[in-house]
Amino acid sequence: MIKAILIFNNHGKPRLIRFYQYFAEDMQQQIIRETFHLVSKRDDNVCNFLEGGSLIGGSDYKLIYRHYATLYFVFCVDSSESELGILDLIQVFVETLDKCFENVCELDLIFHMDKVHYILQEVVMGGMVLETNMNEIVAQVENKISPSGGLSAAPARAVSAVKNMNLPEIPRNINIGDINIKVPSLSPF
Amino acid sequence: MSDVVEKTLTALPSLLSLDSQPGSAKLSSTSKLGNLIRGITELTSKHEEEKLIQRELTSIKDQVSSPNTSMRQMKELMVRAIYCEMLGYEASFSYIHAIKLAQQGSVLDKRVGYLAVSLFLNESHELLLLLVNTVLKDLQSTNLIEVCMALTVVSQMFPKDMIPAILPLVEDKLNHPKEIIRRKAVLALYKFYLIAPNQVQHIHNKFRKALCDKDPGVMTASLHIYLQLIKENSEGYKDLTASFVTILKQVVGGKLPMDFNYHSVPAPWLQIQLLRILSLLGKNDQSTSEIMYEVLDESLRRAEMNHNITYAILYECVKCIYTIQPKSELLEKAAKCIGNFVLSPKINLKYLGLKALTYVVQQDPKLALQHQMTIIECLDHPDLIIKRETLELLFRITNGQNVTVIVEKMLDFLRISKDDYTTIDLVGKVAELAEKYPFETMNTVFSLGGDMMQPDIPNSFLKLLSEGFDSDEEDRKLRLFAVDSYVSLLQSEPNKLPQRFLQVISWVLGEYSHLSAELEPATVMTLLSKLLDLKHTSSETKSWVLMAMTKLCEGGVAISVAQDIYETHSSSMDTVLRQRAQELQHLSQDSELYLMGGVDSSLSFLDGFVSEALAAGAAPYKPPHQRQEELAQAKALSLEPYSLSLPISMSSCSIADRQSPTLMSMSSGLSGDSTDLSHKGGSTTLKLDGVKRVWGREGYLAQREPVEETAQVEVPSPLRSPSQQAEADSTQSQTPTPTVTPELEQDKQQLASSLFVGLGSQSSVCLMGKSDPTPQRFRRKAQGRASSSGASEKTPTSLGSTPSPVDNLLCNSLLDSNLVSEPTNQTPQASQSLDTTNGNCHEELTDVKENNPSLIHNNEEPDKPKDLCLSSHLPTELSGLSHSEITPLCSNQSVNLSACHVQKEDSLQLVIFIFNSSDSALQQMQLQVDSGELKVNYCLSLITDSPVEEVRSHSVAVCHYSVTVKRPSVHVEVLGMLSYQLPGGTPQTIQFSHKLPLTTFIRPLTLSTEEYGSMWLAFSQDTKQNLTLINDDQDPLTTTLNVLKKKLQLHVVEIIGVEGIVACQLVQDQPCLMHCRVHAGTLAVWLRSPVPDLPDCLLYHCQRALQEH
């Protein structure tokens, strides 16, 4: 089971926090801090798995993370999850974000926190992997954004129109090329 | 990387604050969230952030409670509240509004509301009850999105008590036409199962329906449930194995729609899930495992694409193959796979490879040997995680020979590790190793692990030190060593040592510093008193120190030191310290009191009082457990011993309580002499060893001792000379662990040989018995270098008619050994082909391998033919008796050793077969057998067809010993060494160990109830425990006792009502009595014997016997 999903930037500022197991508020903050502390001091060329936080679930608990430009995506899981499987799940999630936000960057995550949550809800539900097909995830999320409430997939253009209408704050006209999260095409392992 | 960060940060505020730009102007004017974020980004200190957020929260609070706020504004406010909560600021006032939003808003508002609720609240939050109605309504909604939202929030958190209210609705959703709804409903039900399993019990058949759903997505979701269910109870779902296998087969075969592919791998996550389920189902279950072999093979074959996710599948496959009942072909492939992982340059794969190795290494130590160089490289890997995983792996392969090197590596890591969790974990491991393989590195552990370690670690270390090992001499040495090293530690820099270590030091010094001749108590006292003056010494430590001093204060200087300490501490604020100081002062003043040795545990000063009371008609004292016993059996069999047993049970407690004359006279002399013997030394320590091997008036001890000295029996060998022996030893110790690539650095090889020593058969001590607990299972790994002894069915000369698969296997293993060039244990198969000789199977190797379709049969009856051929060599006087299975002990290129035993009434006959598999005769052969626990009485016969010290090529020599038990233990271990010489070669030695369960030494003891009663009183060692009762229809006690009788050869003396008495003896003449009573559905067993440890060991075997039944 996935216990928690944490996204924070290179400075440890949380960008998305989702716990699937209950922790008190201050405990949550402590977990975020400790996780950031553990993850941030690791080089980019070391392995993506970490054991050894003592906060969630003890020895049965692992951190699996990926680092994209300014953001860390960290999944805290127990032993019933496959390490490499989760690693690719993160990739699926990020690629989906990229699809939904068109060149996703940290700012998208800040300003559209709610939407990121909705996307995540379609990938992971209650700590279990629900869907791993990107198109399916996008279809589900976009469907629900459209106020009509129909489940038939809305055409992509209409979707982006809706998106722009609902979210006028997107600072699209500013050059944010540098802070894009690079979604690398999966390097073969 | 950091450039990008910098840019982001510098860009962010400017982006947001540049009003002149149209986009941001819009942003700043319309978006409150934008304002908030901009504000936060501009701030420099945590304090300012706090102030800003508090202001923000106040403004949100004002707005949410205002009636004029529109739903749309409300939505925006919620997002801001979520943002604040994410940063760690509580916005509890908004919770109720989030629920309201979920209740009232339109679909889009609802969604924000539900999101906020699921982020804000938890399962036990009281406000959640307000949501139940909303969820109910939405579940019934015709709008699919509302249904989806409700299911999502339910799977995130839902009050346990309210599950029944919505359960029928969620169940209905399993039949919903839309698959996404069905899928979410399945996961919601899974969540219910996790939090309240009994509430969804009735719908288990619906889970099955979900598993058979036409949509693969729903089926995938249901696997979550099944993984959990099977984890809890694998027996209940065996019938589904075939279904899971079929599903996996279809997935692997690409039968799913293309939509399910991920990087052209069909549904990888589904495959992973299925493999996990299969491994749980096939664990310890041959028939179930057999169903899945084919599909596992298929998965391994298909997953050869070079992508991350295929490795995930491969890894699960490998784990599954090693978890289920083994199949040699698959194991081979899996081993290769692990090799690929370990050797991969990708660090994630290396990590998983090490994990897999750690997982399999206990079953299959050879695999670690193959990769020893990689493992050594990983030890120096820059990634700490890899390093730690490597240490974990080494921890699993630790044995007596490599323990020092491994612990050294662990300690090196400990020195650089900054992380608490790792430190705790590693310290625990080192301590565990230190206990298993005691040695002085414990000091380093204490000083490095410091106060972080679990408190039971120092405790068990002290226990270890005080209880000691087998020989008193060794104990003394170890303690002396401890004292010396601690004194020197204290003399150098005591202020740097952690508290726990100081406590250990003071205890050891107090207890054992008298062992050191040149160490004056006064010196120790002074050293200890310095500790008291240290600033950082905690009061707990101080009281340890004071207690140690109390044990030491004797003689002139010590008294004055004690006086000083008393003066400083008598006014201490800590009452415990004050008390200790008082005691110290008193004891140092009153040397008579001091010499009394502290506590008079017999309470002899009360004797007068007791005898007066007894004379006045008071009942004698009974220990609590006995009183309970008597209460419980008020109506039952009144067996004489119990009413008299009081003094015995007193004397059986190990404290020195015999000084009391009154009590002794009361015990009517029954136990007098037996206990007196043990305390002649007047020792006041708590050592239990003092009462060893004393069992009664017969003076058994005196009989035994002379015999013990002759325990070491050698095969008579006139040709043996000390120089040869020495030579043999040296060749043996020089046997290097062969290396895979010769050009690797010297020191790495050295490290490798020191780390992996003991894993192969040619290492100096054969650890076969220990390191390979499942030889049966992994027999196919046995890569014998049987050189010329290899046999093949294809050679016409092999008329020995051994089963052909065996021969094939042998060839395979030959092939392996060529590849690996690692000498390893040769197990039964090799010895099986004893009589078949030769054959040029090398040329035919590949052929043979492919022509061998099913290797699994090899394991089924490998022992029989060999048994036949070896048992014909049994000594004539034993050949009529039934003998145990002939088990292989060890082997190398030229000899195979195997053993069996024959139970005779008064002893156990151990027979060792030496088979010479080389082409030339073995000369100057000597076999030494030794054991700490056994008395090897004499070598009865040595049967060879040639002169005693020679064994001709391809023939068998037999050594025959009669053994009895010296000191009982659960398994009695026999160590042996065979030395021999090939013509023209150097002397060689081969060592082996063989374990005999204690049960092979147990014989029935026939006696009458009266005899039983009187013997019961005379025995001092007792143990009590509750055993499981075999519950059949009528008489559980009789059934249980009969099982014990059959399995352990006990003699049932009598069964009266719910009680039964049983007797047996350990050969020779070491009786053990057992009293059983059925009590509250269990069998309360009380064992008594004159022999220490015998009751415990016997109890263990009784437990085993009943469990196996």
PDB file of N, CA, C and O in Angstrom, chain B residues 305-342:
ATOM      1  N   MET B 305      12.738  -7.785 -22.391  1.00  0.00           N
ATOM      2  CA  MET B 305      12.944  -6.471 -22.998  1.00  0.00           C
ATOM      3  C   MET B 305      13.732  -5.586 -22.060  1.00  0.00           C
ATOM      4  O   MET B 305      13.651  -5.717 -20.864  1.00  0.00           O
ATOM      5  N   ASN B 306      14.409  -4.675 -22.688  1.00  0.00           N
ATOM      6  CA  ASN B 306      15.316  -3.863 -21.894  1.00  0.00           C
ATOM      7  C   ASN B 306      14.630  -2.606 -21.376  1.00  0.00           C
ATOM      8  O   ASN B 306      14.986  -1.507 -21.739  1.00  0.00           O
ATOM      9  N   HIS B 307      13.660  -2.771 -20.534  1.00  0.00           N
ATOM     10  CA  HIS B 307      13.010  -1.582 -19.979  1.00  0.00           C
ATOM     11  C   HIS B 307      12.822  -1.762 -18.484  1.00  0.00           C
ATOM     12  O   HIS B 307      12.645  -2.870 -17.992  1.00  0.00           O
ATOM     13  N   ASN B 308      12.846  -0.626 -17.816  1.00  0.00           N
ATOM     14  CA  ASN B 308      12.691  -0.598 -16.375  1.00  0.00           C
ATOM     15  C   ASN B 308      11.581  -1.524 -15.873  1.00  0.00           C
ATOM     16  O   ASN B 308      11.778  -2.339 -14.978  1.00  0.00           O
ATOM     17  N   ILE B 309      10.420  -1.397 -16.495  1.00  0.00           N
ATOM     18  CA  ILE B 309       9.260  -2.110 -15.960  1.00  0.00           C
ATOM     19  C   ILE B 309       9.395  -3.620 -16.145  1.00  0.00           C
ATOM     20  O   ILE B 309       8.903  -4.395 -15.339  1.00  0.00           O
ATOM     21  N   THR B 310      10.118  -4.037 -17.187  1.00  0.00           N
ATOM     22  CA  THR B 310      10.295  -5.480 -17.336  1.00  0.00           C
ATOM     23  C   THR B 310      11.190  -6.011 -16.220  1.00  0.00           C
ATOM     24  O   THR B 310      11.021  -7.142 -15.777  1.00  0.00           O
ATOM     25  N   TYR B 311      12.096  -5.180 -15.771  1.00  0.00           N
ATOM     26  CA  TYR B 311      12.919  -5.619 -14.646  1.00  0.00           C
ATOM     27  C   TYR B 311      12.080  -5.772 -13.386  1.00  0.00           C
ATOM     28  O   TYR B 311      12.331  -6.656 -12.567  1.00  0.00           O
ATOM     29  N   ALA B 312      11.088  -4.889 -13.269  1.00  0.00           N
ATOM     30  CA  ALA B 312      10.195  -5.020 -12.119  1.00  0.00           C
ATOM     31  C   ALA B 312       9.516  -6.381 -12.145  1.00  0.00           C
ATOM     32  O   ALA B 312       9.415  -7.064 -11.128  1.00  0.00           O
ATOM     33  N   ILE B 313       9.077  -6.786 -13.345  1.00  0.00           N
ATOM     34  CA  ILE B 313       8.414  -8.087 -13.467  1.00  0.00           C
ATOM     35  C   ILE B 313       9.404  -9.217 -13.189  1.00  0.00           C
ATOM     36  O   ILE B 313       9.107 -10.157 -12.453  1.00  0.00           O
ATOM     37  N   LEU B 314      10.581  -9.092 -13.768  1.00  0.00           N
ATOM     38  CA  LEU B 314      11.599 -10.122 -13.562  1.00  0.00           C
ATOM     39  C   LEU B 314      11.901 -10.306 -12.086  1.00  0.00           C
ATOM     40  O   LEU B 314      12.011 -11.430 -11.586  1.00  0.00           O
ATOM     41  N   TYR B 315      12.030  -9.185 -11.402  1.00  0.00           N
ATOM     42  CA  TYR B 315      12.368  -9.248  -9.982  1.00  0.00           C
ATOM     43  C   TYR B 315      11.287 -10.000  -9.202  1.00  0.00           C
ATOM     44  O   TYR B 315      11.589 -10.868  -8.380  1.00  0.00           O
ATOM     45  N   GLU B 316      10.032  -9.687  -9.500  1.00  0.00           N
ATOM     46  CA  GLU B 316       8.945 -10.393  -8.818  1.00  0.00           C
ATOM     47  C   GLU B 316       8.958 -11.877  -9.168  1.00  0.00           C
ATOM     48  O   GLU B 316       8.711 -12.728  -8.323  1.00  0.00           O
ATOM     49  N   CYS B 317       9.245 -12.150 -10.429  1.00  0.00           N
ATOM     50  CA  CYS B 317       9.325 -13.535 -10.879  1.00  0.00           C
ATOM     51  C   CYS B 317      10.374 -14.309 -10.075  1.00  0.00           C
ATOM     52  O   CYS B 317      10.119 -15.404  -9.582  1.00  0.00           O
ATOM     53  N   VAL B 318      11.538 -13.700  -9.979  1.00  0.00           N
ATOM     54  CA  VAL B 318      12.639 -14.348  -9.273  1.00  0.00           C
ATOM     55  C   VAL B 318      12.261 -14.596  -7.823  1.00  0.00           C
ATOM     56  O   VAL B 318      12.457 -15.687  -7.280  1.00  0.00           O
ATOM     57  N   LYS B 319      11.663 -13.582  -7.211  1.00  0.00           N
ATOM     58  CA  LYS B 319      11.278 -13.748  -5.815  1.00  0.00           C
ATOM     59  C   LYS B 319      10.261 -14.871  -5.675  1.00  0.00           C
ATOM     60  O   LYS B 319      10.320 -15.676  -4.750  1.00  0.00           O
ATOM     61  N   CYS B 320       9.346 -14.897  -6.613  1.00  0.00           N
ATOM     62  CA  CYS B 320       8.313 -15.935  -6.579  1.00  0.00           C
ATOM     63  C   CYS B 320       8.954 -17.316  -6.709  1.00  0.00           C
ATOM     64  O   CYS B 320       8.632 -18.233  -5.954  1.00  0.00           O
ATOM     65  N   ILE B 321       9.869 -17.437  -7.650  1.00  0.00           N
ATOM     66  CA  ILE B 321      10.496 -18.744  -7.883  1.00  0.00           C
ATOM     67  C   ILE B 321      11.240 -19.224  -6.643  1.00  0.00           C
ATOM     68  O   ILE B 321      11.230 -20.400  -6.307  1.00  0.00           O
ATOM     69  N   TYR B 322      11.829 -18.299  -5.938  1.00  0.00           N
ATOM     70  CA  TYR B 322      12.558 -18.708  -4.743  1.00  0.00           C
ATOM     71  C   TYR B 322      11.654 -18.883  -3.535  1.00  0.00           C
ATOM     72  O   TYR B 322      12.085 -19.398  -2.510  1.00  0.00           O
ATOM     73  N   THR B 323      10.419 -18.409  -3.644  1.00  0.00           N
ATOM     74  CA  THR B 323       9.529 -18.569  -2.495  1.00  0.00           C
ATOM     75  C   THR B 323       8.753 -19.876  -2.576  1.00  0.00           C
ATOM     76  O   THR B 323       8.559 -20.546  -1.574  1.00  0.00           O
ATOM     77  N   ILE B 324       8.302 -20.223  -3.772  1.00  0.00           N
ATOM     78  CA  ILE B 324       7.503 -21.435  -3.900  1.00  0.00           C
ATOM     79  C   ILE B 324       8.407 -22.662  -3.828  1.00  0.00           C
ATOM     80  O   ILE B 324       9.624 -22.538  -3.726  1.00  0.00           O
ATOM     81  N   GLN B 325       7.798 -23.823  -3.892  1.00  0.00           N
ATOM     82  CA  GLN B 325       8.593 -25.044  -3.888  1.00  0.00           C
ATOM     83  C   GLN B 325       9.515 -25.021  -5.097  1.00  0.00           C
ATOM     84  O   GLN B 325       9.094 -24.686  -6.202  1.00  0.00           O
ATOM     85  N   PRO B 326      10.762 -25.350  -4.904  1.00  0.00           N
ATOM     86  CA  PRO B 326      11.737 -25.111  -5.965  1.00  0.00           C
ATOM     87  C   PRO B 326      11.593 -26.077  -7.138  1.00  0.00           C
ATOM     88  O   PRO B 326      11.182 -27.217  -6.987  1.00  0.00           O
ATOM     89  N   LYS B 327      11.931 -25.529  -8.266  1.00  0.00           N
ATOM     90  CA  LYS B 327      12.064 -26.382  -9.436  1.00  0.00           C
ATOM     91  C   LYS B 327      13.388 -26.014 -10.060  1.00  0.00           C
ATOM     92  O   LYS B 327      13.655 -24.843 -10.356  1.00  0.00           O
ATOM     93  N   SER B 328      14.208 -26.995 -10.281  1.00  0.00           N
ATOM     94  CA  SER B 328      15.605 -26.699 -10.572  1.00  0.00           C
ATOM     95  C   SER B 328      15.798 -25.848 -11.816  1.00  0.00           C
ATOM     96  O   SER B 328      16.594 -24.911 -11.808  1.00  0.00           O
ATOM     97  N   GLU B 329      15.059 -26.137 -12.889  1.00  0.00           N
ATOM     98  CA  GLU B 329      15.258 -25.350 -14.111  1.00  0.00           C
ATOM     99  C   GLU B 329      14.982 -23.882 -13.859  1.00  0.00           C
ATOM    100  O   GLU B 329      15.734 -22.998 -14.265  1.00  0.00           O
ATOM    101  N   LEU B 330      13.858 -23.647 -13.162  1.00  0.00           N
ATOM    102  CA  LEU B 330      13.479 -22.265 -12.884  1.00  0.00           C
ATOM    103  C   LEU B 330      14.507 -21.603 -11.981  1.00  0.00           C
ATOM    104  O   LEU B 330      14.877 -20.456 -12.190  1.00  0.00           O
ATOM    105  N   LEU B 331      14.956 -22.352 -10.982  1.00  0.00           N
ATOM    106  CA  LEU B 331      15.933 -21.783 -10.061  1.00  0.00           C
ATOM    107  C   LEU B 331      17.181 -21.360 -10.815  1.00  0.00           C
ATOM    108  O   LEU B 331      17.761 -20.313 -10.543  1.00  0.00           O
ATOM    109  N   GLU B 332      17.556 -22.175 -11.759  1.00  0.00           N
ATOM    110  CA  GLU B 332      18.752 -21.842 -12.525  1.00  0.00           C
ATOM    111  C   GLU B 332      18.562 -20.524 -13.262  1.00  0.00           C
ATOM    112  O   GLU B 332      19.419 -19.648 -13.235  1.00  0.00           O
ATOM    113  N   LYS B 333      17.400 -20.413 -13.899  1.00  0.00           N
ATOM    114  CA  LYS B 333      17.126 -19.185 -14.646  1.00  0.00           C
ATOM    115  C   LYS B 333      17.050 -17.986 -13.701  1.00  0.00           C
ATOM    116  O   LYS B 333      17.546 -16.904 -14.004  1.00  0.00           O
ATOM    117  N   ALA B 334      16.397 -18.227 -12.568  1.00  0.00           N
ATOM    118  CA  ALA B 334      16.255 -17.137 -11.610  1.00  0.00           C
ATOM    119  C   ALA B 334      17.621 -16.697 -11.109  1.00  0.00           C
ATOM    120  O   ALA B 334      17.894 -15.500 -10.969  1.00  0.00           O
ATOM    121  N   ALA B 335      18.485 -17.680 -10.871  1.00  0.00           N
ATOM    122  CA  ALA B 335      19.826 -17.353 -10.382  1.00  0.00           C
ATOM    123  C   ALA B 335      20.552 -16.503 -11.429  1.00  0.00           C
ATOM    124  O   ALA B 335      21.249 -15.538 -11.092  1.00  0.00           O
ATOM    125  N   LYS B 336      20.357 -16.853 -12.670  1.00  0.00           N
ATOM    126  CA  LYS B 336      21.001 -16.084 -13.747  1.00  0.00           C
ATOM    127  C   LYS B 336      20.469 -14.651 -13.742  1.00  0.00           C
ATOM    128  O   LYS B 336      21.206 -13.690 -13.904  1.00  0.00           O
ATOM    129  N   CYS B 337      19.177 -14.568 -13.546  1.00  0.00           N
ATOM    130  CA  CYS B 337      18.522 -13.270 -13.500  1.00  0.00           C
ATOM    131  C   CYS B 337      19.090 -12.406 -12.379  1.00  0.00           C
ATOM    132  O   CYS B 337      19.393 -11.233 -12.576  1.00  0.00           O
ATOM    133  N   ILE B 338      19.216 -13.017 -11.213  1.00  0.00           N
ATOM    134  CA  ILE B 338      19.778 -12.284 -10.083  1.00  0.00           C
ATOM    135  C   ILE B 338      21.169 -11.801 -10.440  1.00  0.00           C
ATOM    136  O   ILE B 338      21.561 -10.667 -10.166  1.00  0.00           O
ATOM    137  N   GLY B 339      21.906 -12.687 -11.121  1.00  0.00           N
ATOM    138  CA  GLY B 339      23.237 -12.305 -11.576  1.00  0.00           C
ATOM    139  C   GLY B 339      23.188 -11.066 -12.441  1.00  0.00           C
ATOM    140  O   GLY B 339      23.967 -10.126 -12.251  1.00  0.00           O
ATOM    141  N   ASN B 340      22.247 -11.033 -13.378  1.00  0.00           N
ATOM    142  CA  ASN B 340      22.116  -9.865 -14.249  1.00  0.00           C
ATOM    143  C   ASN B 340      21.828  -8.606 -13.457  1.00  0.00           C
ATOM    144  O   ASN B 340      22.361  -7.538 -13.745  1.00  0.00           O
ATOM    145  N   PHE B 341      20.968  -8.756 -12.474  1.00  0.00           N
ATOM    146  CA  PHE B 341      20.649  -7.600 -11.633  1.00  0.00           C
ATOM    147  C   PHE B 341      21.901  -7.094 -10.920  1.00  0.00           C
ATOM    148  O   PHE B 341      22.221  -5.918 -10.966  1.00  0.00           O
ATOM    149  N   VAL B 342      22.575  -8.026 -10.278  1.00  0.00           N
ATOM    150  CA  VAL B 342      23.721  -7.631  -9.455  1.00  0.00           C
ATOM    151  C   VAL B 342      24.801  -6.988 -10.315  1.00  0.00           C
ATOM    152  O   VAL B 342      25.431  -6.007  -9.926  1.00  0.00           O
TER     153      VAL B 342
END
